[in-house]
PDB file of C-alpha atoms and ligand atoms in Angstrom:
ATOM      1  CA  MET A   1      78.135   9.752-165.903  1.00 90.00           C
ATOM      2  CA  LEU A   2      76.977   7.456-162.616  1.00 97.00           C
ATOM      3  CA  THR A   3      78.852   4.335-161.353  1.00 97.00           C
ATOM      4  CA  ALA A   4      78.109   1.196-160.067  1.00 97.00           C
ATOM      5  CA  ALA A   5      78.528   0.834-155.973  1.00 97.00           C
ATOM      6  CA  LYS A   6      80.616  -2.551-156.989  1.00 96.00           C
ATOM      7  CA  GLU A   7      83.772  -1.833-158.367  1.00 95.00           C
ATOM      8  CA  MET A   8      84.592   0.740-156.241  1.00 97.00           C
ATOM      9  CA  LEU A   9      83.668  -1.212-153.535  1.00 98.00           C
ATOM     10  CA  ASP A  10      85.424  -4.358-154.492  1.00 96.00           C
ATOM     11  CA  LYS A  11      88.767  -1.565-155.117  1.00 97.00           C
ATOM     12  CA  ALA A  12      88.530   0.023-151.506  1.00 98.00           C
ATOM     13  CA  LYS A  13      87.903  -3.652-149.745  1.00 97.00           C
ATOM     14  CA  ALA A  14      91.078  -4.803-151.219  1.00 96.00           C
ATOM     15  CA  GLY A  15      92.755  -2.026-150.407  1.00 97.00           C
ATOM     16  CA  LYS A  16      91.522  -1.891-146.528  1.00 97.00           C
ATOM     17  CA  TYR A  17      89.806   1.312-146.991  1.00 98.00           C
ATOM     18  CA  ALA A  18      85.966   2.729-147.514  1.00 98.00           C
ATOM     19  CA  VAL A  19      83.589   4.736-149.647  1.00 98.00           C
ATOM     20  CA  GLY A  20      81.590   6.976-147.798  1.00 98.00           C
ATOM     21  CA  GLN A  21      77.993   7.170-148.280  1.00 98.00           C
ATOM     22  CA  PHE A  22      76.376  10.789-147.868  1.00 98.00           C
ATOM     23  CA  ASN A  23      72.756  11.042-147.640  1.00 98.00           C
ATOM     24  CA  ILE A  24      72.494  14.683-150.039  1.00 98.00           C
ATOM     25  CA  ASN A  25      68.925  16.430-149.160  1.00 97.00           C
ATOM     26  CA  ASN A  26      68.754  19.152-152.136  1.00 97.00           C
ATOM     27  CA  LEU A  27      70.936  21.088-154.409  1.00 97.00           C
ATOM     28  CA  GLU A  28      73.934  21.999-152.176  1.00 97.00           C
ATOM     29  CA  TRP A  29      74.019  18.787-150.091  1.00 97.00           C
ATOM     30  CA  THR A  30      75.017  17.176-152.685  1.00 98.00           C
ATOM     31  CA  LYS A  31      77.108  19.978-154.585  1.00 98.00           C
ATOM     32  CA  ALA A  32      79.025  19.848-151.244  1.00 98.00           C
ATOM     33  CA  VAL A  33      79.436  16.487-151.500  1.00 98.00           C
ATOM     34  CA  LEU A  34      80.237  16.241-154.468  1.00 98.00           C
ATOM     35  CA  LEU A  35      83.046  19.053-154.923  1.00 98.00           C
ATOM     36  CA  THR A  36      84.137  17.700-151.599  1.00 98.00           C
ATOM     37  CA  ALA A  37      84.952  14.065-154.078  1.00 98.00           C
ATOM     38  CA  LYS A  38      86.591  15.826-156.667  1.00 98.00           C
ATOM     39  CA  GLU A  39      88.736  18.550-154.735  1.00 98.00           C
ATOM     40  CA  ASN A  40      90.038  14.486-152.112  1.00 98.00           C
ATOM     41  CA  LYS A  41      90.208  12.401-155.504  1.00 98.00           C
ATOM     42  CA  SER A  42      88.037  10.018-153.438  1.00 98.00           C
ATOM     43  CA  PRO A  43      85.349   7.884-155.324  1.00 98.00           C
ATOM     44  CA  VAL A  44      81.650   8.750-153.282  1.00 98.00           C
ATOM     45  CA  ILE A  45      78.314   7.315-152.303  1.00 98.00           C
ATOM     46  CA  LEU A  46      75.244  10.230-153.226  1.00 98.00           C
ATOM     47  CA  GLY A  47      72.928   8.039-150.470  1.00 98.00           C
ATOM     48  CA  VAL A  48      68.721   9.074-151.050  1.00 98.00           C
ATOM     49  CA  SER A  49      66.184   7.696-148.964  1.00 98.00           C
ATOM     50  CA  GLU A  50      62.675   7.028-149.574  1.00 98.00           C
ATOM     51  CA  GLY A  51      61.858  10.717-146.835  1.00 98.00           C
ATOM     52  CA  ALA A  52      64.286  12.650-149.704  1.00 98.00           C
ATOM     53  CA  GLY A  53      63.564  11.149-152.588  1.00 98.00           C
ATOM     54  CA  LYS A  54      60.197  12.022-151.985  1.00 98.00           C
ATOM     55  CA  TYR A  55      61.197  15.620-150.678  1.00 98.00           C
ATOM     56  CA  MET A  56      63.769  16.332-153.679  1.00 98.00           C
ATOM     57  CA  GLY A  57      60.229  15.908-156.138  1.00 98.00           C
ATOM     58  CA  GLY A  58      60.983  12.420-157.370  1.00 98.00           C
ATOM     59  CA  TYR A  59      63.836  10.322-158.608  1.00 98.00           C
ATOM     60  CA  ASN A  60      63.818  11.550-162.077  1.00 98.00           C
ATOM     61  CA  THR A  61      64.595  15.085-160.646  1.00 98.00           C
ATOM     62  CA  ILE A  62      67.412  13.242-158.247  1.00 98.00           C
ATOM     63  CA  VAL A  63      68.960  11.491-161.802  1.00 98.00           C
ATOM     64  CA  GLY A  64      68.914  14.862-163.626  1.00 98.00           C
ATOM     65  CA  MET A  65      70.044  16.973-160.595  1.00 98.00           C
ATOM     66  CA  VAL A  66      72.903  14.871-160.158  1.00 98.00           C
ATOM     67  CA  LYS A  67      74.121  13.744-164.005  1.00 98.00           C
ATOM     68  CA  GLY A  68      73.294  17.404-164.860  1.00 98.00           C
ATOM     69  CA  MET A  69      76.053  18.362-162.039  1.00 98.00           C
ATOM     70  CA  ILE A  70      78.656  16.117-162.788  1.00 98.00           C
ATOM     71  CA  LYS A  71      79.023  17.243-166.117  1.00 98.00           C
ATOM     72  CA  ASP A  72      78.604  20.751-165.358  1.00 98.00           C
ATOM     73  CA  LEU A  73      80.731  20.828-162.269  1.00 98.00           C
ATOM     74  CA  ASP A  74      83.135  18.651-164.593  1.00 98.00           C
ATOM     75  CA  ILE A  75      83.307  15.356-161.388  1.00 98.00           C
ATOM     76  CA  ASP A  76      86.123  13.022-162.496  1.00 98.00           C
ATOM     77  CA  VAL A  77      85.912  11.259-159.911  1.00 98.00           C
ATOM     78  CA  PRO A  78      83.309   7.653-160.070  1.00 98.00           C
ATOM     79  CA  VAL A  79      80.446   8.717-158.124  1.00 98.00           C
ATOM     80  CA  ALA A  80      76.869   5.727-157.512  1.00 98.00           C
ATOM     81  CA  LEU A  81      73.930   7.259-156.586  1.00 98.00           C
ATOM     82  CA  HIS A  82      72.204   5.047-154.846  1.00 98.00           C
ATOM     83  CA  LEU A  83      68.534   4.504-152.610  1.00 98.00           C
ATOM     84  CA  ASP A  84      69.163   3.979-148.872  1.00 98.00           C
ATOM     85  CA  HIS A  85      67.056   1.657-146.956  1.00 95.00           C
ATOM     86  CA  GLY A  86      64.288   1.273-149.706  1.00 97.00           C
ATOM     87  CA  SER A  87      61.740  -0.872-149.844  1.00 97.00           C
ATOM     88  CA  TYR A  88      60.631  -3.688-152.793  1.00 98.00           C
ATOM     89  CA  GLU A  89      58.751  -1.165-155.198  1.00 98.00           C
ATOM     90  CA  HIS A  90      61.207   1.941-154.643  1.00 98.00           C
ATOM     91  CA  ALA A  91      64.341  -0.098-155.485  1.00 98.00           C
ATOM     92  CA  ILE A  92      62.745  -1.133-159.203  1.00 98.00           C
ATOM     93  CA  LYS A  93      61.177   2.734-159.198  1.00 98.00           C
ATOM     94  CA  CYS A  94      65.011   4.413-158.435  1.00 98.00           C
ATOM     95  CA  ILE A  95      66.333   1.169-160.854  1.00 98.00           C
ATOM     96  CA  GLU A  96      63.841   2.808-163.897  1.00 98.00           C
ATOM     97  CA  ALA A  97      64.829   6.304-162.680  1.00 98.00           C
ATOM     98  CA  GLY A  98      68.359   5.917-163.463  1.00 98.00           C
ATOM     99  CA  PHE A  99      69.955   5.584-159.937  1.00 98.00           C
ATOM    100  CA  SER A 100      73.163   3.199-160.432  1.00 98.00           C
ATOM    101  CA  SER A 101      73.165   1.923-157.362  1.00 98.00           C
ATOM    102  CA  VAL A 102      70.149   0.690-154.910  1.00 98.00           C
ATOM    103  CA  MET A 103      69.815  -0.817-151.028  1.00 98.00           C
ATOM    104  CA  PHE A 104      67.198  -3.519-150.362  1.00 97.00           C
ATOM    105  CA  ASP A 105      66.313  -3.043-146.645  1.00 93.00           C
ATOM    106  CA  GLY A 106      63.922  -7.047-146.472  1.00 91.00           C
ATOM    107  CA  SER A 107      65.682  -6.482-142.920  1.00 86.00           C
ATOM    108  CA  HIS A 108      62.167  -6.637-141.438  1.00 87.00           C
ATOM    109  CA  TYR A 109      61.210  -9.871-143.316  1.00 91.00           C
ATOM    110  CA  PRO A 110      61.460 -13.071-141.977  1.00 90.00           C
ATOM    111  CA  ILE A 111      64.475 -13.583-142.920  1.00 89.00           C
ATOM    112  CA  LEU A 112      63.222 -16.799-146.092  1.00 92.00           C
ATOM    113  CA  GLU A 113      61.161 -13.255-147.285  1.00 94.00           C
ATOM    114  CA  ASN A 114      64.286 -11.247-147.153  1.00 92.00           C
ATOM    115  CA  ILE A 115      66.019 -13.775-149.297  1.00 94.00           C
ATOM    116  CA  ARG A 116      63.645 -14.048-152.129  1.00 96.00           C
ATOM    117  CA  LYS A 117      62.775 -10.296-152.277  1.00 97.00           C
ATOM    118  CA  THR A 118      66.694 -10.203-152.989  1.00 97.00           C
ATOM    119  CA  GLU A 119      67.070 -12.869-155.245  1.00 97.00           C
ATOM    120  CA  GLU A 120      64.429 -11.060-157.603  1.00 98.00           C
ATOM    121  CA  LEU A 121      65.870  -8.135-156.621  1.00 98.00           C
ATOM    122  CA  VAL A 122      69.079  -8.690-157.755  1.00 98.00           C
ATOM    123  CA  LYS A 123      68.121 -10.509-161.083  1.00 98.00           C
ATOM    124  CA  PHE A 124      66.305  -6.727-161.996  1.00 98.00           C
ATOM    125  CA  ALA A 125      69.049  -4.614-160.825  1.00 98.00           C
ATOM    126  CA  HIS A 126      72.123  -6.074-162.113  1.00 98.00           C
ATOM    127  CA  SER A 127      70.199  -6.293-166.089  1.00 98.00           C
ATOM    128  CA  ARG A 128      70.540  -3.074-165.610  1.00 97.00           C
ATOM    129  CA  ASN A 129      74.094  -2.675-164.983  1.00 97.00           C
ATOM    130  CA  VAL A 130      73.200  -1.621-161.158  1.00 98.00           C
ATOM    131  CA  SER A 131      74.810  -2.315-157.632  1.00 98.00           C
ATOM    132  CA  ILE A 132      73.103  -3.932-155.270  1.00 98.00           C
ATOM    133  CA  GLU A 133      72.705  -3.431-151.002  1.00 98.00           C
ATOM    134  CA  ALA A 134      71.550  -5.929-148.902  1.00 97.00           C
ATOM    135  CA  GLU A 135      70.926  -5.680-145.007  1.00 92.00           C
ATOM    136  CA  VAL A 136      70.275  -9.062-141.607  1.00 90.00           C
ATOM    137  CA  GLY A 137      69.897  -7.615-139.071  1.00 78.00           C
ATOM    138  CA  SER A 138      68.196  -4.791-138.172  1.00 71.00           C
ATOM    139  CA  ILE A 139      70.353  -1.037-137.487  1.00 71.00           C
ATOM    140  CA  GLY A 140      68.948   0.367-134.996  1.00 68.00           C
ATOM    141  CA  GLY A 141      68.076   3.865-134.521  1.00 66.00           C
ATOM    142  CA  GLU A 142      65.914   6.833-136.409  1.00 59.00           C
ATOM    143  CA  GLU A 143      65.513   6.438-140.176  1.00 56.00           C
ATOM    144  CA  ASP A 144      62.813   8.285-142.148  1.00 54.00           C
ATOM    145  CA  GLY A 145      60.450   8.607-138.840  1.00 54.00           C
ATOM    146  CA  VAL A 146      61.422   4.405-137.762  1.00 50.00           C
ATOM    147  CA  ILE A 147      62.416   3.753-134.920  1.00 51.00           C
ATOM    148  CA  GLY A 148      64.213   0.830-134.248  1.00 52.00           C
ATOM    149  CA  LYS A 149      66.896  -0.751-131.755  1.00 56.00           C
ATOM    150  CA  GLY A 150      70.058  -1.786-133.530  1.00 69.00           C
ATOM    151  CA  GLU A 151      70.467  -6.434-133.704  1.00 80.00           C
ATOM    152  CA  VAL A 152      73.339  -7.743-133.569  1.00 88.00           C
ATOM    153  CA  ALA A 153      72.898  -9.984-137.349  1.00 91.00           C
ATOM    154  CA  ASP A 154      73.732 -13.887-137.541  1.00 91.00           C
ATOM    155  CA  ALA A 155      76.532 -14.794-139.399  1.00 94.00           C
ATOM    156  CA  THR A 156      74.991 -17.932-141.299  1.00 94.00           C
ATOM    157  CA  GLU A 157      72.035 -15.339-142.590  1.00 93.00           C
ATOM    158  CA  CYS A 158      74.834 -13.253-144.019  1.00 95.00           C
ATOM    159  CA  LYS A 159      76.227 -16.160-146.005  1.00 96.00           C
ATOM    160  CA  LEU A 160      72.928 -16.892-147.590  1.00 94.00           C
ATOM    161  CA  ILE A 161      71.576 -12.803-148.622  1.00 95.00           C
ATOM    162  CA  ALA A 162      75.853 -12.698-149.887  1.00 96.00           C
ATOM    163  CA  ASP A 163      75.308 -15.812-151.792  1.00 96.00           C
ATOM    164  CA  LEU A 164      72.523 -14.021-153.813  1.00 96.00           C
ATOM    165  CA  GLY A 165      74.465 -12.345-155.684  1.00 97.00           C
ATOM    166  CA  ILE A 166      74.369  -9.078-153.937  1.00 98.00           C
ATOM    167  CA  ASP A 167      77.596  -6.536-154.419  1.00 98.00           C
ATOM    168  CA  MET A 168      77.411  -5.310-150.214  1.00 98.00           C
ATOM    169  CA  LEU A 169      75.829  -6.181-147.260  1.00 97.00           C
ATOM    170  CA  ALA A 170      74.935  -4.518-144.682  1.00 96.00           C
ATOM    171  CA  ALA A 171      75.109  -6.217-141.638  1.00 93.00           C
ATOM    172  CA  GLY A 172      73.516  -5.259-138.101  1.00 92.00           C
ATOM    173  CA  ILE A 173      76.334  -5.201-135.457  1.00 93.00           C
ATOM    174  CA  GLY A 174      75.108  -2.794-132.660  1.00 90.00           C
ATOM    175  CA  ASN A 175      75.505  -0.078-135.057  1.00 92.00           C
ATOM    176  CA  ILE A 176      71.955   2.612-135.021  1.00 89.00           C
ATOM    177  CA  HIS A 177      71.850   5.321-137.201  1.00 90.00           C
ATOM    178  CA  GLY A 178      72.027   8.825-135.183  1.00 90.00           C
ATOM    179  CA  LYS A 179      73.333   9.740-131.920  1.00 87.00           C
ATOM    180  CA  TYR A 180      74.710   7.082-130.115  1.00 86.00           C
ATOM    181  CA  PRO A 181      73.313   7.086-126.563  1.00 84.00           C
ATOM    182  CA  ASP A 182      75.886   7.411-123.664  1.00 83.00           C
ATOM    183  CA  ASN A 183      75.396   3.794-122.599  1.00 83.00           C
ATOM    184  CA  TRP A 184      75.903   2.315-126.053  1.00 84.00           C
ATOM    185  CA  ALA A 185      77.870  -1.053-125.901  1.00 84.00           C
ATOM    186  CA  GLY A 186      79.650  -0.646-128.947  1.00 89.00           C
ATOM    187  CA  LEU A 187      79.817  -2.503-132.117  1.00 93.00           C
ATOM    188  CA  ASP A 188      80.466  -6.081-131.586  1.00 93.00           C
ATOM    189  CA  PHE A 189      83.241  -6.920-133.438  1.00 96.00           C
ATOM    190  CA  LYS A 190      83.123 -10.893-132.765  1.00 96.00           C
ATOM    191  CA  ALA A 191      80.411 -10.493-134.465  1.00 95.00           C
ATOM    192  CA  LEU A 192      81.267  -8.723-137.900  1.00 96.00           C
ATOM    193  CA  ALA A 193      84.372 -10.818-137.608  1.00 97.00           C
ATOM    194  CA  GLU A 194      82.438 -13.843-138.049  1.00 97.00           C
ATOM    195  CA  ILE A 195      80.725 -11.977-140.743  1.00 97.00           C
ATOM    196  CA  GLN A 196      83.360 -11.245-142.754  1.00 97.00           C
ATOM    197  CA  GLU A 197      84.515 -14.644-141.770  1.00 97.00           C
ATOM    198  CA  LEU A 198      81.723 -16.499-143.783  1.00 96.00           C
ATOM    199  CA  THR A 199      81.304 -13.953-146.446  1.00 96.00           C
ATOM    200  CA  GLY A 200      84.624 -13.862-147.497  1.00 93.00           C
ATOM    201  CA  ILE A 201      85.166 -11.344-150.106  1.00 93.00           C
ATOM    202  CA  MET A 202      81.864  -8.661-149.991  1.00 96.00           C
ATOM    203  CA  PRO A 203      82.406  -5.276-148.926  1.00 97.00           C
ATOM    204  CA  LEU A 204      80.361  -4.936-145.606  1.00 98.00           C
ATOM    205  CA  VAL A 205      78.593  -1.868-145.330  1.00 98.00           C
ATOM    206  CA  LEU A 206      78.378   0.308-142.044  1.00 97.00           C
ATOM    207  CA  HIS A 207      75.197   2.049-141.349  1.00 96.00           C
ATOM    208  CA  GLY A 208      75.307   4.701-138.124  1.00 95.00           C
ATOM    209  CA  GLY A 209      78.378   5.934-139.381  1.00 96.00           C
ATOM    210  CA  THR A 210      77.580   9.093-136.704  1.00 96.00           C
ATOM    211  CA  GLY A 211      79.143   9.003-134.021  1.00 93.00           C
ATOM    212  CA  ILE A 212      81.247   5.873-134.167  1.00 95.00           C
ATOM    213  CA  SER A 213      85.331   6.436-132.706  1.00 95.00           C
ATOM    214  CA  GLU A 214      88.083   6.975-134.758  1.00 97.00           C
ATOM    215  CA  GLU A 215      89.233   3.316-133.378  1.00 97.00           C
ATOM    216  CA  MET A 216      86.178   2.072-133.859  1.00 97.00           C
ATOM    217  CA  ILE A 217      85.909   2.775-137.790  1.00 98.00           C
ATOM    218  CA  ARG A 218      89.298   1.792-138.019  1.00 98.00           C
ATOM    219  CA  GLU A 219      88.103  -1.624-136.898  1.00 98.00           C
ATOM    220  CA  SER A 220      85.795  -1.521-138.431  1.00 98.00           C
ATOM    221  CA  ILE A 221      87.412  -1.664-142.121  1.00 98.00           C
ATOM    222  CA  SER A 222      90.403  -3.563-140.623  1.00 97.00           C
ATOM    223  CA  LEU A 223      87.504  -6.367-140.435  1.00 97.00           C
ATOM    224  CA  GLY A 224      86.046  -6.468-143.791  1.00 95.00           C
ATOM    225  CA  VAL A 225      84.121  -2.499-143.675  1.00 98.00           C
ATOM    226  CA  SER A 226      84.535  -0.733-147.046  1.00 98.00           C
ATOM    227  CA  LYS A 227      80.850   1.270-147.376  1.00 98.00           C
ATOM    228  CA  ILE A 228      80.473   3.474-144.460  1.00 98.00           C
ATOM    229  CA  ASN A 229      77.003   5.504-144.519  1.00 98.00           C
ATOM    230  CA  VAL A 230      76.990   9.212-142.702  1.00 98.00           C
ATOM    231  CA  ASN A 231      73.904  11.260-142.330  1.00 97.00           C
ATOM    232  CA  THR A 232      73.050  12.836-138.916  1.00 97.00           C
ATOM    233  CA  GLU A 233      76.292  14.357-138.490  1.00 97.00           C
ATOM    234  CA  CYS A 234      75.852  16.392-141.906  1.00 98.00           C
ATOM    235  CA  GLN A 235      72.669  17.299-141.141  1.00 97.00           C
ATOM    236  CA  LEU A 236      73.993  18.251-137.308  1.00 97.00           C
ATOM    237  CA  THR A 237      77.073  20.674-139.007  1.00 97.00           C
ATOM    238  CA  PHE A 238      74.744  22.246-141.060  1.00 97.00           C
ATOM    239  CA  ALA A 239      72.402  22.917-138.727  1.00 97.00           C
ATOM    240  CA  ALA A 240      75.040  24.157-136.991  1.00 98.00           C
ATOM    241  CA  ALA A 241      76.259  26.853-138.867  1.00 96.00           C
ATOM    242  CA  THR A 242      73.207  27.922-140.756  1.00 93.00           C
ATOM    243  CA  ARG A 243      71.431  28.448-136.519  1.00 93.00           C
ATOM    244  CA  LYS A 244      75.206  30.777-136.532  1.00 94.00           C
ATOM    245  CA  TYR A 245      74.849  32.920-138.967  1.00 90.00           C
ATOM    246  CA  ILE A 246      70.894  33.553-139.005  1.00 87.00           C
ATOM    247  CA  GLU A 247      71.160  34.197-134.849  1.00 88.00           C
ATOM    248  CA  GLU A 248      74.693  36.788-135.573  1.00 87.00           C
ATOM    249  CA  GLY A 249      71.556  39.034-137.532  1.00 82.00           C
ATOM    250  CA  HIS A 250      72.785  38.878-141.140  1.00 78.00           C
ATOM    251  CA  ASP A 251      69.423  40.698-141.795  1.00 69.00           C
ATOM    252  CA  ILE A 252      70.888  43.775-142.287  1.00 59.00           C
ATOM    253  CA  LEU A 253      69.194  45.606-145.440  1.00 62.00           C
ATOM    254  CA  GLY A 254      65.860  44.417-143.647  1.00 65.00           C
ATOM    255  CA  LYS A 255      64.868  42.775-147.191  1.00 63.00           C
ATOM    256  CA  GLY A 256      65.459  39.641-146.088  1.00 67.00           C
ATOM    257  CA  PHE A 257      67.781  36.452-146.352  1.00 75.00           C
ATOM    258  CA  ASP A 258      69.870  36.696-149.428  1.00 82.00           C
ATOM    259  CA  PRO A 259      69.078  32.861-149.768  1.00 85.00           C
ATOM    260  CA  ARG A 260      72.020  31.825-151.491  1.00 90.00           C
ATOM    261  CA  LYS A 261      73.879  33.138-148.634  1.00 89.00           C
ATOM    262  CA  LEU A 262      71.617  31.717-145.944  1.00 90.00           C
ATOM    263  CA  LEU A 263      72.746  28.723-146.903  1.00 93.00           C
ATOM    264  CA  ALA A 264      76.559  28.812-147.976  1.00 95.00           C
ATOM    265  CA  PRO A 265      77.848  28.344-143.969  1.00 96.00           C
ATOM    266  CA  GLY A 266      75.502  24.854-144.161  1.00 97.00           C
ATOM    267  CA  TYR A 267      76.990  23.978-147.035  1.00 98.00           C
ATOM    268  CA  GLU A 268      80.884  24.549-146.383  1.00 98.00           C
ATOM    269  CA  ALA A 269      80.154  23.135-142.851  1.00 98.00           C
ATOM    270  CA  ILE A 270      78.612  20.346-145.003  1.00 98.00           C
ATOM    271  CA  LYS A 271      81.914  20.632-147.005  1.00 98.00           C
ATOM    272  CA  LYS A 272      84.514  19.708-144.164  1.00 98.00           C
ATOM    273  CA  THR A 273      82.637  17.153-142.257  1.00 98.00           C
ATOM    274  CA  VAL A 274      82.737  14.878-145.635  1.00 98.00           C
ATOM    275  CA  LYS A 275      86.472  15.703-146.439  1.00 98.00           C
ATOM    276  CA  GLU A 276      86.883  14.655-143.152  1.00 98.00           C
ATOM    277  CA  LYS A 277      85.672  10.958-143.052  1.00 98.00           C
ATOM    278  CA  MET A 278      86.951  10.871-146.121  1.00 98.00           C
ATOM    279  CA  GLU A 279      90.231  11.297-144.004  1.00 98.00           C
ATOM    280  CA  LEU A 280      89.047   8.562-141.816  1.00 98.00           C
ATOM    281  CA  PHE A 281      87.887   5.649-143.769  1.00 98.00           C
ATOM    282  CA  GLY A 282      91.404   6.221-146.204  1.00 98.00           C
ATOM    283  CA  SER A 283      89.484   6.871-150.014  1.00 98.00           C
ATOM    284  CA  VAL A 284      91.375  10.369-149.971  1.00 98.00           C
ATOM    285  CA  GLY A 285      93.402   9.855-153.635  1.00 98.00           C
ATOM    286  CA  GLN A 286      91.647   6.346-154.328  1.00 98.00           C
ATOM    287  CA  ALA A 287      89.918   8.344-157.625  1.00 96.00           C
TER     288      ALA A 287
HETATM  289  P1  13P B   1      73.773   8.184-139.167  1.00 97.40           P
HETATM  290  O1  13P B   1      72.703   8.949-139.641  1.00 97.40           O
HETATM  291  O2  13P B   1      74.203   7.478-138.297  1.00 97.40           O
HETATM  292  O3  13P B   1      74.594   8.826-139.951  1.00 97.40           O
HETATM  293  O4  13P B   1      73.640   6.704-140.703  1.00 97.40           O
HETATM  294  C1  13P B   1      73.415   6.727-141.670  1.00 97.40           C
HETATM  295  C2  13P B   1      72.649   5.821-141.839  1.00 97.40           C
HETATM  296  O5  13P B   1      73.758   4.740-141.871  1.00 97.40           O
HETATM  297  C3  13P B   1      72.144   5.964-143.502  1.00 97.40           C
HETATM  298  O6  13P B   1      72.008   4.692-143.766  1.00 97.40           O
END
């Protein structure tokens, strides 16, 4: 069974830890994240970008795969299946397909349009028991081919969006997707504290979880961040482990690679990364 993200994030906010959102790309990725969550008794959020959704065959396919895996592998921790950076149309598609959580990224719209669209989606999502994340202040870096610069959200705008009844709020505080440049200014904790002060108990979401120092992660959690998104780091460790396996020349029988063996080192690498993040975020043992 899938769980909406709201309850797990309210619990995380009260308990001063964060639940990890790990983006998935295929069956191996999904299995690695789900089994690691089970082994570490941690709640978990599976993130699906629109691009990953298309790649995996569509949202219905993903719902079927994830629900089937939860049943077959006896995953006994809370799992939310969440659309990452969705458009208005795709948020609706995911809710209809059976996702338990969606993010509507209206940060590129003028604030009034972001408010109007978010408000409509809150109604639709909640009528189906689905959680909804909204965004204020665009998060920079590359996401599905779109490159943006890390913006700092306006606290008053955050309050306006938070009051629409959303379940979690992604507020840009200088964070970006992908690797951080050497001259990155770091997270803006002053802005985060101000946003937290105005939005109160609203769980805050930190995107761009790859490459943020442990100190900054801890500080973010202490200032109200209850969900942290990680994508690039899993991609990097998966790619490095797969490349190493190929370079080691395992094609010894001349039959080509066994696909299951080829993907095994990458699968183990994702498990290791996810476990490390769950430990850092403090979600181990919280399920
Ligand atoms: P990274 O790719 O930087 O880990 O960020 C992931 C993310 O925020 C997905 O929304």
